[in-house]
GROMACS .gro file of C-alpha atoms in nm:
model
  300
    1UNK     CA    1  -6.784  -3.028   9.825
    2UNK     CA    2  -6.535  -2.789   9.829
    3UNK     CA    3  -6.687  -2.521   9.593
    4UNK     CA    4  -7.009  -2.553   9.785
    5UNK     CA    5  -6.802  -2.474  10.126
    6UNK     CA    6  -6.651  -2.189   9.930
    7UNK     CA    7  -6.965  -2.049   9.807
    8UNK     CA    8  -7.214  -2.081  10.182
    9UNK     CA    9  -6.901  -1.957  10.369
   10UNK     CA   10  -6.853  -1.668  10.148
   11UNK     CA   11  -7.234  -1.584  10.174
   12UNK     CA   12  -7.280  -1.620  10.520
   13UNK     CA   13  -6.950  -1.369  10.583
   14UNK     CA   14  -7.074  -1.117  10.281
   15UNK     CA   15  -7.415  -1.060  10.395
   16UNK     CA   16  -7.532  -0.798  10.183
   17UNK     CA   17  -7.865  -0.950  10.054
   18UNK     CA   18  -7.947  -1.012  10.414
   19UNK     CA   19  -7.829  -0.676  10.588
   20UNK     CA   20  -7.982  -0.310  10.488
   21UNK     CA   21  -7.735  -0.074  10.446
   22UNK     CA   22  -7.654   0.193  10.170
   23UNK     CA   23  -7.366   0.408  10.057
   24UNK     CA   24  -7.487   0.767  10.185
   25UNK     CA   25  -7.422   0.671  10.547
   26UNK     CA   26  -7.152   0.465  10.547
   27UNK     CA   27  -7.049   0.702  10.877
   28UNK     CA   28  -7.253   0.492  11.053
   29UNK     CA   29  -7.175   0.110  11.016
   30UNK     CA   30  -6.909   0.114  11.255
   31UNK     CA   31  -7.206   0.157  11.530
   32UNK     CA   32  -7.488   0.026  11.380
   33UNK     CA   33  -7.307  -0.285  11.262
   34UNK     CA   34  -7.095  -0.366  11.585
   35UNK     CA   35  -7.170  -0.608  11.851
   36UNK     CA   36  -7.432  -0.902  11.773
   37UNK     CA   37  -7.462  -0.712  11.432
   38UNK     CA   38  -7.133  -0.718  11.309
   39UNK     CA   39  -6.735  -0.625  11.326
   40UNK     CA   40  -6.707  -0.261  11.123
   41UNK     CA   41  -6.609  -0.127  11.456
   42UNK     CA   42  -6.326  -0.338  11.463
   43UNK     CA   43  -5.938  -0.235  11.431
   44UNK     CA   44  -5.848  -0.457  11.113
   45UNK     CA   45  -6.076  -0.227  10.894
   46UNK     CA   46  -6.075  -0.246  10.505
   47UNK     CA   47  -6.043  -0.042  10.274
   48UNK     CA   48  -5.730   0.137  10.347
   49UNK     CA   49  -5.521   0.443  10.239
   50UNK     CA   50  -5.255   0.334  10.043
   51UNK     CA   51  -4.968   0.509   9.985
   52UNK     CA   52  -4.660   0.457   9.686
   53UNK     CA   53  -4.354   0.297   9.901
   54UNK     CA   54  -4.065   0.093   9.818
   55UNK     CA   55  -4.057  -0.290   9.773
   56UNK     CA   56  -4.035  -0.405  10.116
   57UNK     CA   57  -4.004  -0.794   9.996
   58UNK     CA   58  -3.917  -0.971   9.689
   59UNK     CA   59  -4.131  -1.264   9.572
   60UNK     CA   60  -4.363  -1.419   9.346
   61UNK     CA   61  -4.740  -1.511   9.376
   62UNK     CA   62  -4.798  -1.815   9.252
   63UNK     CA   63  -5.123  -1.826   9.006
   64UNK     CA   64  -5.264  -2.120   8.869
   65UNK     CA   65  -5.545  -2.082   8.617
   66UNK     CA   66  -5.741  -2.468   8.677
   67UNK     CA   67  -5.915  -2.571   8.331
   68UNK     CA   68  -6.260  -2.369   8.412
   69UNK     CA   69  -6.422  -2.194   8.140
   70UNK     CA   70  -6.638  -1.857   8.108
   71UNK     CA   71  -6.944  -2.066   8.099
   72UNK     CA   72  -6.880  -2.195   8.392
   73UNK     CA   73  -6.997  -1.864   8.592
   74UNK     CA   74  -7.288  -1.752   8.639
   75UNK     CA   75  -7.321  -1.358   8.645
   76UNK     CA   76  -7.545  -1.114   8.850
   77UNK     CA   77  -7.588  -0.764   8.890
   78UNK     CA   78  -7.675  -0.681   9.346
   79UNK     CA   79  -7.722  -0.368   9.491
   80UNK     CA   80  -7.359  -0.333   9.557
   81UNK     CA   81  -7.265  -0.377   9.208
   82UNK     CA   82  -7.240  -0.676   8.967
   83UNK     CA   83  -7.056  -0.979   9.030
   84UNK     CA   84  -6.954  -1.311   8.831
   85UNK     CA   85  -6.956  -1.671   9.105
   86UNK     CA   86  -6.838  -2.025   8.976
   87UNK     CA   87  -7.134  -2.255   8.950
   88UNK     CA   88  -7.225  -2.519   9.217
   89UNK     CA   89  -7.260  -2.758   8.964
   90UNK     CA   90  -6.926  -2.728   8.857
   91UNK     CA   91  -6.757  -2.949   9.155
   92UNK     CA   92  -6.579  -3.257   9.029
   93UNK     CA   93  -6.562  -3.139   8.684
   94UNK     CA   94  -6.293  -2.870   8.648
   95UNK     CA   95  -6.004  -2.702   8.845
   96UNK     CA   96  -6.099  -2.376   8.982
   97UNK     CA   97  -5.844  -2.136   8.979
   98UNK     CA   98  -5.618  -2.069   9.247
   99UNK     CA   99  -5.331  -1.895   9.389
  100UNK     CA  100  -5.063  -1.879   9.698
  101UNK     CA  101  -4.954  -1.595   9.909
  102UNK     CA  102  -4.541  -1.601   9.909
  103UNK     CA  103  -4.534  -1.675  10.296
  104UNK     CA  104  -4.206  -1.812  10.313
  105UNK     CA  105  -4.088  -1.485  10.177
  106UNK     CA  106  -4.335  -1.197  10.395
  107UNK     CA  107  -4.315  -1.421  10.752
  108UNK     CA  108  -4.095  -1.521  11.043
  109UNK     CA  109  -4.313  -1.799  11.104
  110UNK     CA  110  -4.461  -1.963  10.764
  111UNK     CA  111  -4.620  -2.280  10.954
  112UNK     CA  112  -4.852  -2.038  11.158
  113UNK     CA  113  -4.934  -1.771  10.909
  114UNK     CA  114  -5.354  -1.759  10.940
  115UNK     CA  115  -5.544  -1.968  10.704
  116UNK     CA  116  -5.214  -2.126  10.501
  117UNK     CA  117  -5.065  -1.979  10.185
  118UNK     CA  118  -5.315  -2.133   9.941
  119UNK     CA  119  -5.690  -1.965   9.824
  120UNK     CA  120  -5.926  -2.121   9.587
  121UNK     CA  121  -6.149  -1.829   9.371
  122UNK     CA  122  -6.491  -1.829   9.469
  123UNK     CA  123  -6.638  -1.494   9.300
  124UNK     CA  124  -6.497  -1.188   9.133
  125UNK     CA  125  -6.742  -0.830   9.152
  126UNK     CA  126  -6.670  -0.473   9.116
  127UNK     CA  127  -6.758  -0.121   9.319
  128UNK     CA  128  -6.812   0.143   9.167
  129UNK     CA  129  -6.594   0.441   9.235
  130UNK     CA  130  -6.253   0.238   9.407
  131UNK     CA  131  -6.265   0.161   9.801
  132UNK     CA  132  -5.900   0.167   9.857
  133UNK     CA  133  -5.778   0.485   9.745
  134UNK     CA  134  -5.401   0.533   9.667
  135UNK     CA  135  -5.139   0.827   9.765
  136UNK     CA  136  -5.522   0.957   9.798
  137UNK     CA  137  -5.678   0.957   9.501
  138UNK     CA  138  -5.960   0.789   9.398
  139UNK     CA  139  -6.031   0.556   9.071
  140UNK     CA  140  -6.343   0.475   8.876
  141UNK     CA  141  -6.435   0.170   9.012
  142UNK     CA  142  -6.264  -0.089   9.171
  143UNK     CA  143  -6.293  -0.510   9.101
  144UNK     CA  144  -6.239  -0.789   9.374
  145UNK     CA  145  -6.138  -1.161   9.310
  146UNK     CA  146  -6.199  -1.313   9.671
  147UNK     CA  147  -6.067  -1.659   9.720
  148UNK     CA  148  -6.105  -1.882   9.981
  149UNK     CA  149  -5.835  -2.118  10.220
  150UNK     CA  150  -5.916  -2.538  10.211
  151UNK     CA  151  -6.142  -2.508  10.582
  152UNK     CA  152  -6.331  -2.169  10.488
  153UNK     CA  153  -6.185  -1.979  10.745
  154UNK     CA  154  -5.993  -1.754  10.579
  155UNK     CA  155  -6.044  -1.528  10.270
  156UNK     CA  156  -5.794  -1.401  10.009
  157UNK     CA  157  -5.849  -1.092   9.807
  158UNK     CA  158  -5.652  -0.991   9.494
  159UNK     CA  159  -5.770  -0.630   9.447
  160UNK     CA  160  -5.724  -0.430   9.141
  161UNK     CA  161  -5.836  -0.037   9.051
  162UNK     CA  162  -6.008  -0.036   8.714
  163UNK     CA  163  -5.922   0.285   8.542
  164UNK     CA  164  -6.135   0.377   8.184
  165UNK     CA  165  -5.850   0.495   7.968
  166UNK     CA  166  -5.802   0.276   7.712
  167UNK     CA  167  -5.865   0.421   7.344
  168UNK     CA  168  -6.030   0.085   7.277
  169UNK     CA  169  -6.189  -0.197   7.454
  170UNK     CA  170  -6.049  -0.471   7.678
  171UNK     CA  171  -6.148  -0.782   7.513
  172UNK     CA  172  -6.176  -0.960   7.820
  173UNK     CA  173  -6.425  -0.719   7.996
  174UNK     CA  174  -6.571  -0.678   7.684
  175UNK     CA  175  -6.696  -1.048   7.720
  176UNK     CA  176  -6.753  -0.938   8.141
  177UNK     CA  177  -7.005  -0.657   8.055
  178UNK     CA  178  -7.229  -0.862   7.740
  179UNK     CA  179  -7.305  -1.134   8.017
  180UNK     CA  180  -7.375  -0.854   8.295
  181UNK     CA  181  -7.612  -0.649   8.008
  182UNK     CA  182  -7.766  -1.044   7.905
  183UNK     CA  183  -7.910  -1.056   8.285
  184UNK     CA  184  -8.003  -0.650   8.292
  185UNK     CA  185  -8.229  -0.720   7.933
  186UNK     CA  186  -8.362  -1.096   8.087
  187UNK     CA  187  -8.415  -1.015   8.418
  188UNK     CA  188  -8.486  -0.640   8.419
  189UNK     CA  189  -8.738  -0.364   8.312
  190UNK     CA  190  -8.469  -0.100   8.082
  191UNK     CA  191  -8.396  -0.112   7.735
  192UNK     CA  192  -8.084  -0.258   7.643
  193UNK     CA  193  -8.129  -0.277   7.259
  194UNK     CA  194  -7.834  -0.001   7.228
  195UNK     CA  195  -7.566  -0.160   7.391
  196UNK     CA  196  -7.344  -0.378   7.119
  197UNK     CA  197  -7.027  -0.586   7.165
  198UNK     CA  198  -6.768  -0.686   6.959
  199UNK     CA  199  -6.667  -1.021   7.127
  200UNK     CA  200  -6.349  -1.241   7.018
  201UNK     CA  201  -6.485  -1.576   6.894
  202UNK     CA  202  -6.132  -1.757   7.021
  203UNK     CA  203  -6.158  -1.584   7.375
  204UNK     CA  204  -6.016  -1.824   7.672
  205UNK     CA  205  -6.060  -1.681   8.010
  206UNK     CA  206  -5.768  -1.551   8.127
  207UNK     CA  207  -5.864  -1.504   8.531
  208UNK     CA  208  -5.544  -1.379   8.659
  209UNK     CA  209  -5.479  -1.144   8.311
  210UNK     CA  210  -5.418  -0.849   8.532
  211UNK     CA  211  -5.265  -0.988   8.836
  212UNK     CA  212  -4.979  -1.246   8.729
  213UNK     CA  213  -4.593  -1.110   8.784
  214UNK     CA  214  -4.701  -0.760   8.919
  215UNK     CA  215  -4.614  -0.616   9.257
  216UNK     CA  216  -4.883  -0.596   9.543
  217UNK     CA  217  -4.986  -0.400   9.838
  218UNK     CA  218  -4.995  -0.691  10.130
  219UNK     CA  219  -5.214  -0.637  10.471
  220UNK     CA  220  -5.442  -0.785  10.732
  221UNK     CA  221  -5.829  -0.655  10.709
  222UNK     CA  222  -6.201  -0.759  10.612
  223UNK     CA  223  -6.499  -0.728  10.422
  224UNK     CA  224  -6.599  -0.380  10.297
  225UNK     CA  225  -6.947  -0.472  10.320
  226UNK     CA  226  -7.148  -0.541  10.699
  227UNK     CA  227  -7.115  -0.723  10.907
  228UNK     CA  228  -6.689  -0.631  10.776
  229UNK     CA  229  -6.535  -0.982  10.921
  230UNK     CA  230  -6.141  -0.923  10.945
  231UNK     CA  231  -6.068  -1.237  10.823
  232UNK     CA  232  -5.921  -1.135  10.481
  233UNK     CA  233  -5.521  -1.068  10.383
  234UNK     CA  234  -5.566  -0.822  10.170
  235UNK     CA  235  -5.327  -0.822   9.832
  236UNK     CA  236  -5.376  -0.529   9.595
  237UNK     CA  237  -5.202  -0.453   9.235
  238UNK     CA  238  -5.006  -0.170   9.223
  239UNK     CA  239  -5.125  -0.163   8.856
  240UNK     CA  240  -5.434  -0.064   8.748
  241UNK     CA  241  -5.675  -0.250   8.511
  242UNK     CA  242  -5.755   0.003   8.193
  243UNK     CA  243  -6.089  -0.069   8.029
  244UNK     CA  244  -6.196   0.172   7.763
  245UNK     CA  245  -6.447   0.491   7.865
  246UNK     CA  246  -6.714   0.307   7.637
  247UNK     CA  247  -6.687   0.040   7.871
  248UNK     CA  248  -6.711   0.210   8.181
  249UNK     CA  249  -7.032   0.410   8.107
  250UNK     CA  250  -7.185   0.120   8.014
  251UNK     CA  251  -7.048  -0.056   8.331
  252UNK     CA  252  -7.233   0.304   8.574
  253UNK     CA  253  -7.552   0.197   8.367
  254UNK     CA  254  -7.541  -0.155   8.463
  255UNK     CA  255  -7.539  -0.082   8.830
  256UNK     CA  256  -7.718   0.210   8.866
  257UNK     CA  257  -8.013   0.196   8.674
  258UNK     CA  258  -8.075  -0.172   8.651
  259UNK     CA  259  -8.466  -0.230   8.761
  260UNK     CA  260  -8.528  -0.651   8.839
  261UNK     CA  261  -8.853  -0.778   8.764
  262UNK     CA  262  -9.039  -0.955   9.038
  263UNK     CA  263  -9.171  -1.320   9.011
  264UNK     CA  264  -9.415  -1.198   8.894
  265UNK     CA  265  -9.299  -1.017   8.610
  266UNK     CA  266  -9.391  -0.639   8.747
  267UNK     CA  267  -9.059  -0.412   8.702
  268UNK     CA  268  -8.931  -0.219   9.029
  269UNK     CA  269  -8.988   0.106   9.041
  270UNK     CA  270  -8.653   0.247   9.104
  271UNK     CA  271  -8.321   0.111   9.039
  272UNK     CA  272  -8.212  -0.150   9.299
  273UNK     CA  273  -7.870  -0.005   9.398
  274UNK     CA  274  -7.758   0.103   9.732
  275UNK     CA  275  -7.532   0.380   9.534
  276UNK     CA  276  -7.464   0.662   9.754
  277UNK     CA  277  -7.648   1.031   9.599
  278UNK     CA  278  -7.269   1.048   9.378
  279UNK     CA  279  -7.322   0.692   9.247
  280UNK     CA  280  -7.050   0.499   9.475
  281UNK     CA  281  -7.115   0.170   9.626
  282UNK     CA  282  -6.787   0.187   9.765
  283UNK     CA  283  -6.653   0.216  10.179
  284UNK     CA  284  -6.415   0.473  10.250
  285UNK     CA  285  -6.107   0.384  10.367
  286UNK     CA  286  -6.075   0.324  10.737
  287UNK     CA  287  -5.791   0.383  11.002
  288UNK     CA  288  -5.496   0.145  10.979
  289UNK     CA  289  -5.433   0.141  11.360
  290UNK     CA  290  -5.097   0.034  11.393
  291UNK     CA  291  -5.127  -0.253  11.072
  292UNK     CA  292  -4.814  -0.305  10.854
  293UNK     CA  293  -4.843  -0.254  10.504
  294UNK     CA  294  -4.639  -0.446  10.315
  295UNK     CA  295  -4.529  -0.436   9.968
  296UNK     CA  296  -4.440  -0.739   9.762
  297UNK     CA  297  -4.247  -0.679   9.435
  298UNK     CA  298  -4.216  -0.910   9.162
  299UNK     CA  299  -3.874  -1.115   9.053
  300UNK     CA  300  -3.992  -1.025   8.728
   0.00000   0.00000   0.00000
């Protein structure tokens, strides 16, 4: 039961399937989702400005990897971008991942911190050009791995900028993008006959690969999608994830050009994205009124 609490509570918080919005007037959510229509009006805003600081505390995040596999996700490309989700089915027979926020190390009070140190991963998916932004600039896209607290009232995010650099490919989001193309050439109208992968027969899914013993950017915020619920400690690696250019053109097709078929079989026709005119399907960051930022630094 408690990967199908994960999964309705995260859906009924991230309500993008249900809400209309799109990227070219993101100026306007914080009135037109306020009130009985949501929180982006509210003063515990995400995305945020980050800016390089020194460590402010010393710990490390514990991350433990559970005995899931690849195929135990299912993957889908949404308007926002595409996204990978642990199966339903999967409850009793594998450990989901998890991880724990060093509490006794970042608060005065560790008994009372808001929703308890531990989060169980729900979903992983990725925005195109990065939401957070950092000593103000901008990265290609950006991937979150949102995790969950035992009651589902509290989310967890471990946030990461994904930066195409790499003179080669990253064999683990080489296996990523195959699964999101599978679904684009299955479930969609464009050609996808050009797109090869070079996948690692031995692969085993690393979920934490980019995240274990580096430093973070620690705060209070939300969603970055309406209706933007604050319920979400933000934690962000100061270290970007490099994929390879290859892989990130492929990744800009993916989301904005994919065309779903109806049940029918009859393509769309126009891409279903909610990409701004420039191609983002990311918020900009939003006023920090008054928040601490913290910044937690590996022993390591």
């Amino acid at each position: 039961l408690a990967l199908l609490s994960l999964i309705n509570f995260y859906s009924s918080c991230h309500v993008a399937g249900a809400t209309v919005y799109d990227y070219d007037h993101v100026d306007t959510w914080n009135t037109e989702f306020s009130g009985d229509n949501g929180n982006c009006d509210g003063r515990k805003q995400s995305p945020i400005a980050l800016e390089t600081m020194d460590c402010t505390h010393y710990a490390n995040y514990e991350m433990n990897q559970g005995d899931c596999t690849l195929d135990g996700m299912e993957f889908e490309i949404n308007k926002n971008g595409v996204q990978m989700n642990w199966k339903p089915d999967l409850i009793g027979d594998c450990q989901l991942p998890f991880f724990k926020i060093p509490v006794n190390a970042i608060s005065d009070d560790p008994g009372s911190f808001e929703g308890g140190d531990t989060y169980v991963h729900a979903q992983t998916h990725i925005h195109l050009s990065s939401e957070h932004t950092i000593d103000g600039k901008y990265f290609g896209a950006e991937l979150h791995m949102v995790h969950l607290n035992a009651d589902s009232t509290r989310a967890s995010v471990l946030g990461t900028m994904i930066r195409p650099v790499l003179p080669h490919d990253n064999p683990t989001f080489e296996q990523f993008l195959k699964r999101w193309v599978d679904v684009m050439k299955s479930d969609g109208c464009d050609c996808t006959d050009h797109y090869t992968f070079d996948l690692s027969p031995n692969f085993k899914l690393d979920v934490y690969e980019n995240m274990e013993g580096k430093d973070f950017y620690h705060y209070d915020g939300g969603l970055t999608t309406p209706g933007c619920d604050e319920i979400v400690w933000w934690n962000f690696n100061t270290d970007p994830w490099n994929i390879s250019v290859r892989q990130f053109n492929i990744l800009v097709d993916v989301i904005l050009k994919y065309k779903p078929k109806d049940q029918n079989g009859v393509c769309a026709d126009k891409p279903q994205t909610n990409a701004s005119r420039g191609g983002s399907t990311s918020r900009p960051p939003q006023p920090l009124n008054g928040r601490k930022v913290l910044k937690i630094c590996s022993f390591s």
